[in-house]
């Protein structure tokens, strides 16, 4: 299974957050949603989680 990555640096933010989260897709969506709520003040909505899911990238494994 390909691990997924959520990278806060790729999202518009006034705080300049540099957090990167990687793991299985559902783990990353859950952790990134919790981070978005607790650190960035977003509401935990289905739309937030879907936006996070759509922004995920495959983890690049060094050769």
PDB file of C-alpha atoms in Angstrom:
ATOM      1  CA  UNK A   1       0.000   0.000   0.000  1.00  0.00           C
ATOM      2  CA  UNK A   2       1.301   3.448  -0.933  1.00  0.00           C
ATOM      3  CA  UNK A   3       1.685   5.834   1.986  1.00  0.00           C
ATOM      4  CA  UNK A   4       0.137   9.286   1.620  1.00  0.00           C
ATOM      5  CA  UNK A   5       1.515  12.677   2.635  1.00  0.00           C
ATOM      6  CA  UNK A   6      -0.222  15.877   3.778  1.00  0.00           C
ATOM      7  CA  UNK A   7       2.149  18.868   3.789  1.00  0.00           C
ATOM      8  CA  UNK A   8       1.009  22.082   5.482  1.00  0.00           C
ATOM      9  CA  UNK A   9       3.631  24.056   3.553  1.00  0.00           C
ATOM     10  CA  UNK A  10       1.562  23.519   0.388  1.00  0.00           C
ATOM     11  CA  UNK A  11      -1.574  25.062   1.913  1.00  0.00           C
ATOM     12  CA  UNK A  12      -2.243  28.790   2.196  1.00  0.00           C
ATOM     13  CA  UNK A  13      -1.462  29.803   5.773  1.00  0.00           C
ATOM     14  CA  UNK A  14      -0.594  32.948   7.671  1.00  0.00           C
ATOM     15  CA  UNK A  15       1.267  30.924  10.309  1.00  0.00           C
ATOM     16  CA  UNK A  16       3.861  29.447   7.944  1.00  0.00           C
ATOM     17  CA  UNK A  17       3.211  25.977   9.348  1.00  0.00           C
ATOM     18  CA  UNK A  18       5.768  23.378   8.268  1.00  0.00           C
ATOM     19  CA  UNK A  19       4.112  20.166   9.514  1.00  0.00           C
ATOM     20  CA  UNK A  20       4.156  17.117   7.241  1.00  0.00           C
ATOM     21  CA  UNK A  21       2.078  14.034   8.066  1.00  0.00           C
ATOM     22  CA  UNK A  22       2.542  10.669   6.359  1.00  0.00           C
ATOM     23  CA  UNK A  23       0.940   7.265   6.690  1.00  0.00           C
ATOM     24  CA  UNK A  24      -2.002   5.307   5.360  1.00  0.00           C
ATOM     25  CA  UNK A  25      -4.667   7.524   3.782  1.00  0.00           C
ATOM     26  CA  UNK A  26      -7.267   7.331   6.560  1.00  0.00           C
ATOM     27  CA  UNK A  27      -4.622   7.956   9.249  1.00  0.00           C
ATOM     28  CA  UNK A  28      -3.347  11.019   7.425  1.00  0.00           C
ATOM     29  CA  UNK A  29      -6.822  12.460   6.800  1.00  0.00           C
ATOM     30  CA  UNK A  30      -7.719  12.007  10.475  1.00  0.00           C
ATOM     31  CA  UNK A  31      -4.454  13.491  11.797  1.00  0.00           C
ATOM     32  CA  UNK A  32      -4.428  16.356   9.300  1.00  0.00           C
ATOM     33  CA  UNK A  33      -8.061  17.200  10.150  1.00  0.00           C
ATOM     34  CA  UNK A  34      -7.263  17.257  13.863  1.00  0.00           C
ATOM     35  CA  UNK A  35      -4.249  19.473  13.158  1.00  0.00           C
ATOM     36  CA  UNK A  36      -6.295  21.844  10.963  1.00  0.00           C
ATOM     37  CA  UNK A  37      -8.870  22.219  13.744  1.00  0.00           C
ATOM     38  CA  UNK A  38      -6.537  22.526  16.737  1.00  0.00           C
ATOM     39  CA  UNK A  39      -3.795  24.649  15.165  1.00  0.00           C
ATOM     40  CA  UNK A  40      -5.420  26.530  12.299  1.00  0.00           C
ATOM     41  CA  UNK A  41      -8.925  27.017  13.716  1.00  0.00           C
ATOM     42  CA  UNK A  42     -10.847  25.217  10.972  1.00  0.00           C
ATOM     43  CA  UNK A  43     -14.151  23.456  11.642  1.00  0.00           C
ATOM     44  CA  UNK A  44     -14.060  19.664  11.348  1.00  0.00           C
ATOM     45  CA  UNK A  45     -16.474  19.203   8.466  1.00  0.00           C
ATOM     46  CA  UNK A  46     -16.854  16.641   5.706  1.00  0.00           C
ATOM     47  CA  UNK A  47     -15.715  19.377   3.294  1.00  0.00           C
ATOM     48  CA  UNK A  48     -12.482  19.898   5.250  1.00  0.00           C
ATOM     49  CA  UNK A  49     -11.731  16.182   5.240  1.00  0.00           C
ATOM     50  CA  UNK A  50     -12.518  15.886   1.526  1.00  0.00           C
ATOM     51  CA  UNK A  51     -10.237  18.844   0.754  1.00  0.00           C
ATOM     52  CA  UNK A  52      -7.452  17.215   2.736  1.00  0.00           C
ATOM     53  CA  UNK A  53      -8.035  13.887   0.987  1.00  0.00           C
ATOM     54  CA  UNK A  54      -7.859  15.594  -2.429  1.00  0.00           C
ATOM     55  CA  UNK A  55      -4.594  17.342  -1.509  1.00  0.00           C
ATOM     56  CA  UNK A  56      -2.786  14.152  -0.469  1.00  0.00           C
ATOM     57  CA  UNK A  57       0.215  13.034  -2.461  1.00  0.00           C
ATOM     58  CA  UNK A  58       1.934   9.676  -2.666  1.00  0.00           C
ATOM     59  CA  UNK A  59       4.974   9.484  -0.430  1.00  0.00           C
ATOM     60  CA  UNK A  60       8.195   9.590  -2.421  1.00  0.00           C
ATOM     61  CA  UNK A  61      10.494   6.821  -1.263  1.00  0.00           C
ATOM     62  CA  UNK A  62      14.229   7.415  -1.789  1.00  0.00           C
ATOM     63  CA  UNK A  63      15.765   4.967  -4.251  1.00  0.00           C
TER      64      UNK A  63
END
